[in-house]
Coordinates of C-alpha atoms in Angstrom, one line a residue:
M133 CA -39.8 75.5 10.3
S134 CA -40.6 74.5 13.9
K135 CA -38.8 76.2 16.7
P136 CA -35.8 74.5 18.3
A137 CA -36.5 73.2 21.8
I138 CA -35.1 74.1 25.2
L139 CA -35.7 71.3 27.7
T140 CA -35.6 71.8 31.5
V141 CA -35.4 68.9 34.0
D142 CA -35.8 69.3 37.8
D143 CA -37.5 67.0 40.2
D144 CA -38.8 69.8 42.4
P145 CA -42.1 70.9 40.7
M146 CA -41.8 74.5 42.0
V147 CA -38.2 74.9 40.8
S148 CA -39.1 73.2 37.5
A149 CA -41.9 75.7 37.0
A150 CA -39.7 78.6 37.9
I151 CA -36.8 77.8 35.6
T152 CA -39.2 77.0 32.8
R153 CA -41.1 80.2 33.3
D154 CA -37.9 82.3 33.4
L155 CA -36.6 80.7 30.2
R156 CA -40.0 81.0 28.4
E157 CA -40.3 84.7 29.2
R158 CA -36.9 85.4 27.7
Y159 CA -36.7 82.9 24.8
G160 CA -40.2 81.7 24.2
G161 CA -40.5 83.8 21.0
D162 CA -37.7 81.8 19.3
Y163 CA -37.7 78.5 21.1
R164 CA -40.1 76.0 22.4
V165 CA -39.5 75.7 26.2
L166 CA -40.5 72.4 27.8
G167 CA -40.3 71.5 31.5
V168 CA -40.3 68.0 33.0
T169 CA -39.6 66.7 36.6
S170 CA -37.5 63.6 36.1
G171 CA -34.8 62.2 34.0
A172 CA -37.1 59.5 32.6
E173 CA -39.6 62.2 31.5
G174 CA -36.8 64.1 30.0
L175 CA -35.6 61.2 27.8
A176 CA -39.2 60.6 26.8
A177 CA -39.6 64.2 25.8
L178 CA -36.4 64.0 23.7
D179 CA -37.8 60.9 22.0
R180 CA -41.0 62.8 21.1
L181 CA -39.0 65.7 19.7
A182 CA -36.9 63.4 17.6
L183 CA -39.9 61.7 16.2
R184 CA -41.3 65.1 15.1
D185 CA -37.8 66.0 13.6
Q186 CA -37.6 68.9 16.1
T187 CA -34.1 70.0 17.2
T188 CA -33.1 70.4 20.8
A189 CA -30.9 73.5 21.3
L190 CA -30.4 73.5 25.1
I191 CA -30.9 71.1 28.0
V192 CA -31.0 72.6 31.5
T193 CA -31.0 70.0 34.3
D194 CA -30.6 69.9 38.0
Q195 CA -27.8 67.7 39.4
R196 CA -29.4 66.4 42.6
M197 CA -32.3 64.3 41.4
P198 CA -33.4 60.9 42.7
V199 CA -33.1 57.8 40.4
M200 CA -31.1 59.7 37.7
A201 CA -28.7 62.6 38.6
G202 CA -28.3 65.5 36.2
I203 CA -24.9 64.4 34.9
E204 CA -26.3 60.8 34.3
F205 CA -29.3 62.3 32.5
L206 CA -27.1 64.4 30.2
E207 CA -25.0 61.4 29.4
A208 CA -28.1 59.3 28.6
A209 CA -29.6 62.2 26.5
R210 CA -26.5 62.6 24.3
P211 CA -27.6 60.1 21.6
Q212 CA -31.0 61.8 21.3
A213 CA -29.7 65.4 21.4
Q214 CA -26.1 65.2 20.2
T215 CA -25.8 68.9 19.3
A216 CA -27.7 70.4 22.2
K217 CA -25.9 72.6 24.6
Q218 CA -25.8 71.4 28.2
L219 CA -26.3 73.5 31.4
L220 CA -26.1 71.9 34.8
L221 CA -27.8 73.5 37.8
T222 CA -25.8 72.7 40.9
A223 CA -25.4 73.4 44.6
Y224 CA -22.0 74.5 45.8
A225 CA -21.2 71.0 47.1
D226 CA -21.6 69.6 43.5
T227 CA -19.1 71.9 41.8
D228 CA -16.3 69.2 41.8
A229 CA -18.7 66.8 40.0
A230 CA -19.7 69.5 37.5
I231 CA -16.0 70.3 36.7
R232 CA -15.3 66.6 36.2
A233 CA -18.3 66.4 33.8
I234 CA -16.7 69.1 31.6
N235 CA -14.0 66.5 30.8
D236 CA -16.2 63.3 31.0
I237 CA -19.3 64.2 29.0
G238 CA -18.4 67.6 27.5
L239 CA -20.6 69.7 29.8
D240 CA -20.9 73.2 28.4
H241 CA -21.6 75.1 31.6
Y242 CA -22.7 74.8 35.2
L243 CA -24.6 77.3 37.3
L244 CA -25.0 77.5 41.0
K245 CA -28.6 77.7 42.3
P246 CA -30.4 79.9 43.0
W247 CA -30.2 81.8 39.7
D248 CA -31.9 85.0 40.9
P249 CA -32.0 87.6 39.5
P250 CA -32.1 85.8 36.1
D251 CA -31.1 89.0 34.3
E252 CA -27.8 88.9 36.0
R253 CA -27.1 85.2 36.6
L254 CA -29.2 83.1 34.2
Y255 CA -29.7 85.0 31.0
P256 CA -26.1 85.9 30.2
V257 CA -25.1 82.3 30.5
V258 CA -28.0 81.0 28.3
D259 CA -27.5 83.9 25.8
D260 CA -23.9 82.7 25.2
L261 CA -24.9 79.0 25.0
L262 CA -27.7 79.7 22.5
E263 CA -25.6 82.0 20.4
D264 CA -22.9 79.4 20.2
W265 CA -25.6 76.8 19.2
R266 CA -27.1 79.1 16.5
R267 CA -23.6 79.8 15.0
A268 CA -23.0 76.1 14.7
H269 CA -26.4 75.4 13.1
P270 CA -27.0 78.0 10.4
T271 CA -30.2 77.1 8.6
D272 CA -30.2 75.9 5.0
T273 CA -32.3 79.0 4.2
S274 CA -29.3 81.3 4.9
G275 CA -29.3 81.9 1.2
I276 CA -25.7 81.7 0.1
R277 CA -24.8 78.6 -2.0
V278 CA -21.4 77.5 -3.2
V279 CA -21.3 75.2 -6.3
G280 CA -18.1 73.3 -7.1
H281 CA -16.0 70.2 -7.1
R282 CA -15.1 68.5 -3.8
W283 CA -11.4 68.4 -4.8
S284 CA -11.1 71.9 -6.2
E285 CA -8.4 74.1 -4.5
R286 CA -10.3 77.2 -5.4
A287 CA -13.6 75.8 -4.0
H288 CA -11.7 74.9 -0.8
A289 CA -10.4 78.5 -0.5
T290 CA -13.8 79.9 -1.1
K291 CA -15.4 77.7 1.6
T292 CA -12.6 78.5 4.0
F293 CA -13.0 82.2 3.5
L294 CA -16.7 82.0 4.1
A295 CA -16.3 79.8 7.2
R296 CA -13.6 81.9 8.7
N297 CA -15.6 85.1 8.2
H298 CA -18.6 83.4 9.8
V299 CA -20.8 83.6 6.7
P300 CA -23.3 80.6 6.6
Y301 CA -23.5 78.9 3.3
R302 CA -24.7 75.7 1.7
W303 CA -22.2 73.5 -0.3
I304 CA -23.5 71.8 -3.4
D305 CA -21.1 69.3 -4.9
I306 CA -21.5 69.3 -8.7
E307 CA -20.8 65.6 -8.9
E308 CA -23.5 64.6 -6.5
G309 CA -27.1 64.9 -7.7
E310 CA -28.5 67.2 -10.4
E311 CA -28.8 70.5 -8.5
G312 CA -25.2 71.6 -9.0
E313 CA -25.1 70.9 -12.8
R314 CA -28.5 72.7 -13.2
L315 CA -27.2 75.8 -11.4
R316 CA -24.0 75.8 -13.4
E317 CA -25.9 75.7 -16.6
A318 CA -28.4 78.4 -15.5
A319 CA -25.4 80.6 -14.6
G320 CA -23.9 80.0 -18.1
A321 CA -20.6 79.0 -16.4
G322 CA -18.1 76.5 -17.7
V323 CA -16.5 73.9 -15.6
E324 CA -13.3 75.9 -15.4
E325 CA -15.3 78.8 -14.0
L326 CA -16.2 76.9 -10.8
P327 CA -16.8 77.5 -8.0
L328 CA -20.0 79.6 -8.3
V329 CA -21.1 81.6 -5.3
L330 CA -24.8 82.4 -5.5
I331 CA -25.9 85.3 -3.3
P332 CA -29.6 86.0 -2.9
D333 CA -30.6 89.4 -4.3
G334 CA -27.0 89.8 -5.4
A335 CA -24.5 88.8 -8.0
T336 CA -23.6 85.3 -9.2
L337 CA -19.8 85.1 -8.7
S338 CA -17.7 82.8 -10.7
C339 CA -14.4 81.7 -9.2
P340 CA -14.2 84.9 -7.1
S341 CA -11.1 86.3 -5.5
S342 CA -11.3 87.0 -1.7
V343 CA -11.7 90.7 -2.4
E344 CA -14.5 90.2 -4.9
L345 CA -16.2 87.8 -2.4
A346 CA -15.8 90.2 0.5
G347 CA -17.2 93.1 -1.5
A348 CA -20.2 91.1 -2.6
L349 CA -20.9 90.1 1.0
G350 CA -20.8 93.7 2.2
L351 CA -17.5 93.2 4.1
R352 CA -15.3 96.3 4.3
T353 CA -12.3 96.1 2.0
R354 CA -11.2 99.8 2.2
A355 CA -10.4 102.1 5.0
E356 CA -12.7 105.1 5.5
Q357 CA -10.4 107.8 7.1
P358 CA -7.3 109.5 5.7
L359 CA -5.3 109.2 8.9
Y360 CA -5.6 107.0 12.0
D361 CA -3.9 107.1 15.4
V362 CA -3.0 103.4 14.9
A363 CA -3.1 100.9 12.1
I364 CA -3.0 97.3 13.1
V365 CA -1.8 94.8 10.5
G366 CA -3.1 91.3 11.2
G367 CA -6.3 90.1 12.7
G368 CA -5.2 87.3 15.0
P369 CA -5.6 87.3 18.8
A370 CA -2.8 89.9 19.2
G371 CA -4.3 92.2 16.5
L372 CA -7.9 91.9 17.8
A373 CA -6.7 92.6 21.4
S374 CA -4.8 95.7 20.2
A375 CA -7.9 97.0 18.3
V376 CA -10.1 96.5 21.3
Y377 CA -7.8 98.3 23.7
A378 CA -6.9 101.1 21.3
A379 CA -10.5 101.8 20.2
S380 CA -11.8 101.6 23.7
E381 CA -9.3 104.2 24.9
G382 CA -10.3 106.7 22.2
L383 CA -7.6 106.1 19.5
S384 CA -8.9 106.1 15.9
T385 CA -8.1 102.6 14.9
V386 CA -8.1 100.4 11.8
I387 CA -7.2 96.7 11.6
V388 CA -6.3 95.1 8.3
E389 CA -6.5 91.4 7.8
R390 CA -5.6 89.6 4.5
E391 CA -7.8 86.6 5.0
A392 CA -10.2 86.6 7.9
P393 CA -10.1 87.5 11.6
G394 CA -8.7 85.0 14.1
G395 CA -5.4 83.9 12.6
Q396 CA -4.3 80.4 13.3
A397 CA -6.1 80.4 16.6
G398 CA -9.4 81.1 14.7
Q399 CA -9.1 77.7 13.1
S400 CA -8.7 75.8 16.3
A401 CA -11.5 73.3 17.2
S402 CA -11.0 74.0 20.9
I403 CA -8.8 76.3 23.0
E404 CA -8.9 74.6 26.4
N405 CA -6.2 76.5 28.4
Y406 CA -7.5 80.0 27.9
L407 CA -8.2 81.7 31.3
G408 CA -11.9 82.0 32.2
F409 CA -13.3 79.2 29.9
P410 CA -13.2 75.9 31.9
R411 CA -15.1 74.1 29.1
G412 CA -12.8 75.7 26.5
L413 CA -14.0 77.5 23.4
S414 CA -13.4 77.2 19.7
G415 CA -11.2 79.5 17.9
S416 CA -14.2 80.6 15.8
D417 CA -16.1 81.4 19.0
L418 CA -13.2 83.4 20.5
T419 CA -12.8 85.3 17.2
Q420 CA -16.5 86.2 16.9
R421 CA -16.5 87.5 20.5
A422 CA -13.4 89.6 19.8
V423 CA -14.7 91.0 16.5
A424 CA -17.9 92.0 18.2
Q425 CA -15.8 93.9 20.8
V426 CA -13.7 95.6 18.1
I427 CA -16.9 96.8 16.3
R428 CA -18.6 97.8 19.5
F429 CA -15.7 100.2 20.3
G430 CA -15.7 101.7 16.9
A431 CA -12.6 100.3 15.3
E432 CA -12.7 99.7 11.5
M433 CA -12.1 96.2 10.2
V434 CA -10.7 95.8 6.7
V435 CA -10.6 92.3 5.4
A436 CA -9.3 90.4 2.3
R437 CA -6.6 93.0 1.7
D438 CA -2.9 91.9 1.7
V439 CA -0.4 94.4 3.0
V440 CA 2.7 94.6 0.7
G441 CA 4.8 97.4 2.2
L442 CA 5.5 99.9 4.9
E443 CA 6.9 103.4 4.5
A444 CA 8.0 106.1 7.1
R445 CA 6.8 109.5 6.0
G446 CA 8.0 111.9 8.7
P447 CA 5.6 111.5 11.6
V448 CA 3.3 109.3 9.6
R449 CA 3.6 105.6 8.8
A450 CA 2.0 104.3 5.6
V451 CA 0.8 100.7 5.2
L452 CA 0.7 99.9 1.5
L453 CA -2.0 97.5 0.2
D454 CA -2.0 95.0 -2.6
G455 CA -3.4 96.2 -5.9
E456 CA -4.1 99.8 -4.9
G457 CA -4.6 101.9 -1.8
E458 CA -2.8 102.6 1.4
I459 CA -3.5 103.5 5.0
E460 CA -1.7 106.2 6.8
A461 CA -1.4 106.3 10.6
R462 CA 0.6 107.9 13.3
S463 CA 1.6 104.5 14.6
V464 CA 1.5 100.9 13.4
I465 CA 1.2 97.5 15.3
V466 CA 2.5 94.5 13.4
T467 CA 0.5 91.4 14.4
T468 CA 0.7 89.4 11.1
G469 CA 1.4 86.1 12.9
V470 CA 2.8 83.0 11.3
S471 CA 1.7 80.3 8.9
Y472 CA 2.4 76.6 8.8
R473 CA 5.5 75.7 7.0
R474 CA 5.2 73.8 3.7
L475 CA 6.0 70.1 3.7
G476 CA 8.4 70.2 0.8
A477 CA 7.9 66.5 0.0
A478 CA 7.9 65.2 -3.6
D479 CA 4.5 65.4 -5.4
I480 CA 2.8 66.9 -2.3
D481 CA 2.4 70.5 -3.3
E482 CA 0.3 69.7 -6.4
F483 CA -2.4 68.3 -4.0
T484 CA -2.6 71.4 -1.9
G485 CA -6.4 72.2 -1.5
R486 CA -7.1 68.8 -3.1
G487 CA -6.4 66.5 -0.2
V488 CA -3.5 68.3 1.4
Y489 CA -4.3 71.1 3.7
Y490 CA -2.2 73.4 5.9
G491 CA -4.3 73.8 8.9
A492 CA -8.1 73.5 8.8
T493 CA -11.1 75.2 10.2
A494 CA -13.0 73.2 12.8
S495 CA -16.1 73.1 10.5
E496 CA -14.1 71.2 7.8
A497 CA -13.9 68.1 10.0
V498 CA -17.3 66.9 8.9
Q499 CA -15.9 66.4 5.4
V500 CA -13.7 63.5 6.5
A501 CA -16.6 61.4 7.9
G502 CA -15.9 57.7 7.7
D503 CA -12.4 58.2 6.1
E504 CA -8.8 57.4 7.0
V505 CA -7.1 60.7 7.9
Y506 CA -3.4 61.5 8.3
L507 CA -2.1 64.5 10.2
I508 CA 1.5 65.8 10.7
G509 CA 2.5 67.8 13.7
A510 CA 3.4 67.6 17.4
A511 CA 2.3 71.0 18.9
N512 CA -1.0 71.9 20.5
S513 CA -2.6 72.9 17.3
A514 CA -2.0 69.5 15.8
G515 CA -3.3 67.8 18.9
Q516 CA -6.5 69.8 18.9
A517 CA -7.0 69.1 15.2
A518 CA -6.4 65.4 15.6
L519 CA -9.1 65.2 18.4
N520 CA -11.6 67.2 16.3
L521 CA -11.0 65.1 13.2
A522 CA -11.4 61.9 15.2
R523 CA -14.9 62.9 16.0
H524 CA -15.9 62.3 12.4
A525 CA -13.2 60.2 10.7
A526 CA -13.0 56.4 10.9
H527 CA -9.4 56.7 12.0
V528 CA -6.7 59.4 12.5
T529 CA -3.0 58.7 12.3
L530 CA -0.8 61.4 13.9
L531 CA 2.7 61.5 12.3
V532 CA 5.4 62.8 14.6
R533 CA 9.0 63.3 13.6
G534 CA 10.3 63.1 17.2
P535 CA 10.2 60.3 19.7
D536 CA 7.8 61.9 22.2
L537 CA 4.6 64.0 22.0
A538 CA 5.0 65.4 25.5
A539 CA 8.1 67.4 24.5
S540 CA 6.1 69.8 22.4
M541 CA 2.4 69.3 23.3
S542 CA 0.5 70.1 26.5
Q543 CA -0.1 67.1 28.7
Y544 CA -3.9 67.4 28.8
L545 CA -3.9 66.9 25.0
V546 CA -1.4 64.0 25.1
D547 CA -3.6 62.2 27.6
R548 CA -6.7 62.7 25.5
I549 CA -5.0 61.5 22.3
N550 CA -3.6 58.4 24.0
A551 CA -7.1 57.6 25.3
A552 CA -8.8 58.0 21.9
E553 CA -9.6 54.7 20.4
N554 CA -9.5 55.9 16.8
I555 CA -6.2 57.9 17.0
T556 CA -2.8 56.2 16.4
V557 CA 0.5 58.1 17.0
R558 CA 3.4 57.1 14.8
H559 CA 6.7 58.5 16.2
R560 CA 9.8 59.1 14.2
T561 CA 7.8 59.0 10.9
E562 CA 7.6 61.4 8.0
V563 CA 5.8 61.9 4.7
I564 CA 8.1 61.7 1.7
A565 CA 5.7 61.6 -1.2
G566 CA 2.1 61.7 -2.3
R567 CA 0.2 60.1 -5.2
G568 CA -3.2 60.6 -6.8
D569 CA -5.3 61.3 -9.9
G570 CA -6.8 64.8 -9.5
H571 CA -6.6 64.6 -5.8
L572 CA -4.6 62.9 -3.1
E573 CA -5.1 59.1 -3.0
A574 CA -2.0 57.8 -1.2
L575 CA 1.0 58.8 0.9
T576 CA 4.5 57.3 1.2
L577 CA 5.7 57.3 4.8
R578 CA 9.3 56.7 6.0
D579 CA 10.6 55.5 9.3
R580 CA 13.3 57.9 10.3
D581 CA 15.3 55.3 12.2
S582 CA 15.2 52.3 9.9
G583 CA 14.6 54.1 6.6
A584 CA 11.8 51.6 5.7
T585 CA 9.0 53.1 3.6
Q586 CA 5.3 52.3 3.4
E587 CA 2.5 53.5 1.1
V588 CA -0.9 54.1 2.8
A589 CA -4.2 54.9 1.1
T590 CA -5.8 58.2 2.2
S591 CA -7.4 61.2 0.6
W592 CA -6.7 63.5 3.6
L593 CA -3.5 65.0 4.9
F594 CA -3.5 67.9 7.3
V595 CA -0.2 69.6 8.0
Y596 CA 0.7 71.5 11.2
I597 CA 4.5 71.9 11.2
G598 CA 6.7 74.8 12.0
A599 CA 5.9 78.5 11.7
D600 CA 7.0 81.0 9.1
P601 CA 6.3 84.7 10.0
H602 CA 4.4 87.0 7.6
T603 CA 7.0 89.7 7.5
D604 CA 8.4 89.9 3.9
W605 CA 6.3 93.0 3.4
L606 CA 8.4 94.9 5.9
G607 CA 11.4 94.8 3.6
D608 CA 14.6 96.2 5.0
L609 CA 12.8 98.9 7.0
V610 CA 12.2 96.8 10.1
S611 CA 14.9 94.7 11.6
R612 CA 14.3 90.9 11.7
D613 CA 16.2 87.8 12.5
D614 CA 17.4 85.4 9.8
K615 CA 14.1 83.5 10.0
G616 CA 12.0 86.7 9.5
F617 CA 10.8 87.2 13.1
V618 CA 10.6 90.9 14.1
L619 CA 13.1 92.2 16.7
T620 CA 11.7 94.5 19.4
G621 CA 12.7 96.5 22.4
P622 CA 16.2 96.6 24.0
E623 CA 16.9 93.1 22.7
M624 CA 16.7 94.6 19.2
L625 CA 19.6 96.9 20.0
R626 CA 21.8 94.0 21.1
V627 CA 21.0 91.7 18.2
T628 CA 21.1 94.3 15.4
N629 CA 24.1 96.3 16.8
G630 CA 22.4 99.7 16.9
S631 CA 20.0 99.7 14.0
W632 CA 17.5 101.6 16.1
L633 CA 16.7 104.9 14.4
G634 CA 15.2 106.9 17.3
P635 CA 16.9 109.4 19.7
R636 CA 15.7 107.5 22.8
V637 CA 15.8 103.9 24.1
P638 CA 13.0 101.9 22.3
F639 CA 9.9 100.9 24.1
A640 CA 9.3 97.3 24.8
L641 CA 7.6 95.8 21.7
E642 CA 8.9 98.7 19.5
T643 CA 10.7 97.7 16.3
S644 CA 13.7 99.4 14.7
I645 CA 11.3 102.1 13.4
P646 CA 9.9 104.5 16.1
G647 CA 6.2 104.2 16.3
V648 CA 6.1 100.7 14.7
F649 CA 5.4 98.0 17.2
A650 CA 5.1 94.2 17.0
A651 CA 3.1 91.7 19.1
G652 CA 2.2 88.1 19.1
D653 CA 3.7 85.2 17.2
V654 CA 5.4 87.5 14.6
R655 CA 7.8 88.8 17.3
L656 CA 11.1 87.0 18.1
D657 CA 10.9 84.8 21.2
S658 CA 7.2 85.2 21.7
M659 CA 5.4 82.5 23.7
K660 CA 3.2 81.2 20.8
R661 CA 0.1 80.9 22.9
V662 CA -3.3 82.7 22.5
A663 CA -3.2 84.2 26.0
S664 CA 0.3 85.7 25.6
A665 CA -0.7 87.1 22.1
V666 CA -3.7 88.8 23.6
G667 CA -1.5 90.2 26.4
E668 CA 1.1 91.5 24.0
G669 CA -1.6 93.1 21.8
A670 CA -3.0 95.0 24.8
M671 CA 0.5 95.9 26.0
A672 CA 1.5 97.3 22.6
V673 CA -1.4 99.9 22.9
H674 CA 0.2 101.1 26.2
F675 CA 3.4 101.9 24.3
V676 CA 1.5 103.5 21.4
H677 CA 0.1 105.9 23.9
R678 CA 3.5 106.7 25.2
Y679 CA 4.9 107.1 21.7
L680 CA 2.1 109.4 20.6
A681 CA 2.5 111.5 23.7
T682 CA 6.1 112.3 22.6
T683 CA 5.4 113.1 19.0

């Protein structure tokens, strides 16, 4: 396969030669680095690459060029290099234009000139952009293949597990072409045994569970040590932050996640209000960066294991795992987060995983290409999902129970949804039924004011409503409110009328069991934002230190 291209555009021949040289020295082994001195030459170069079926990974262009400015060039280049990352070189006076370009054309990053020394100013930026591009474009030779039916709930769960654990794979629909049926017959599998997961130099898995799949992929499903300083239950932003801070400060740390790192945030197509990322970043990108930090500092990551109980054994807290096994630790941080509430409409549950989906990974949006899509929800997660789906779907209809999106969604998302030509918002509307043969084919909608009903044809419904905490596993040991959210700190004393079991006043974020803390969405009255979850996860480690110092 030919190397993907990096294209540089700068009207100053000396500057063009310098940026091309610096990029070629660092990335020339893996990328073809091309340099041109005008926007017109750049568009011609992209045409030549397209004719040769060569992919462009990154475009680096100067802003101040005659005839065609850098932002104008990037906009003109979009049809020829739709997936290329964009880096704008600017002077200080151009930063306002660069920031506007983030919203107007989706600019990925801007960099002030000069970029010397490149090891400090250029390469870290380009490293991140190229790493993001590589993650979004795994090659078909990655090896893992999944064979199944498009409308299979089990196949959907398998693909979701792989995507959320950042494992590249190739999907083969058994109903399209001959390859899928040939592979099924070669594996000796019946239709009821689909999906198949074919791993090079490994086992052929038939309808595998998450634990079986994780084990076959070499992911850790068991803890290594008999006792840890802290066990973190839940791998969302709060849990990952706790793991980074605990492990970096010398605590022996294990984090247990029942599905895949990232939580609900990990499924977001774009997180645009997270400090330090003016272009925004995907939930997958944030998760991968966080997991890399967790591993770098030496914390253990155990995936595909559900936690079913908690026991207090003197100074030790035991986390009980589904099936068999347990993890003992001197302290525990509960960061199990929340899940989207089930719709509860007639004939809807039978289509779960076969047209009805509770949340969705950003990568799943390509499956709705050219289709009519319906989405329920009015919070930020629903808004981001609608915008992401609208990039591929023919049309997206956002169903909102209330009269106004702005009451529950950030204004920047409301503005973008209202401006999108292929998104319609229907207020005061709910889904009351679904219909289909083998998969969703139609929905029945009801106007909450008039009571009038309407059936609409669609094979896609994405649900982003409410939030139910994952806390049943705590049983009666840890105090919770009537909805299951964990009570913490001094507030816990007031609400539960003295259920605190310790001899001292509880630390903030400490539950009714000394040494057991809660952070993020699972905690009562938490802010339900990624930034606040990360902050609480880090803060919980501060109180773990204080607790361990007293025991």
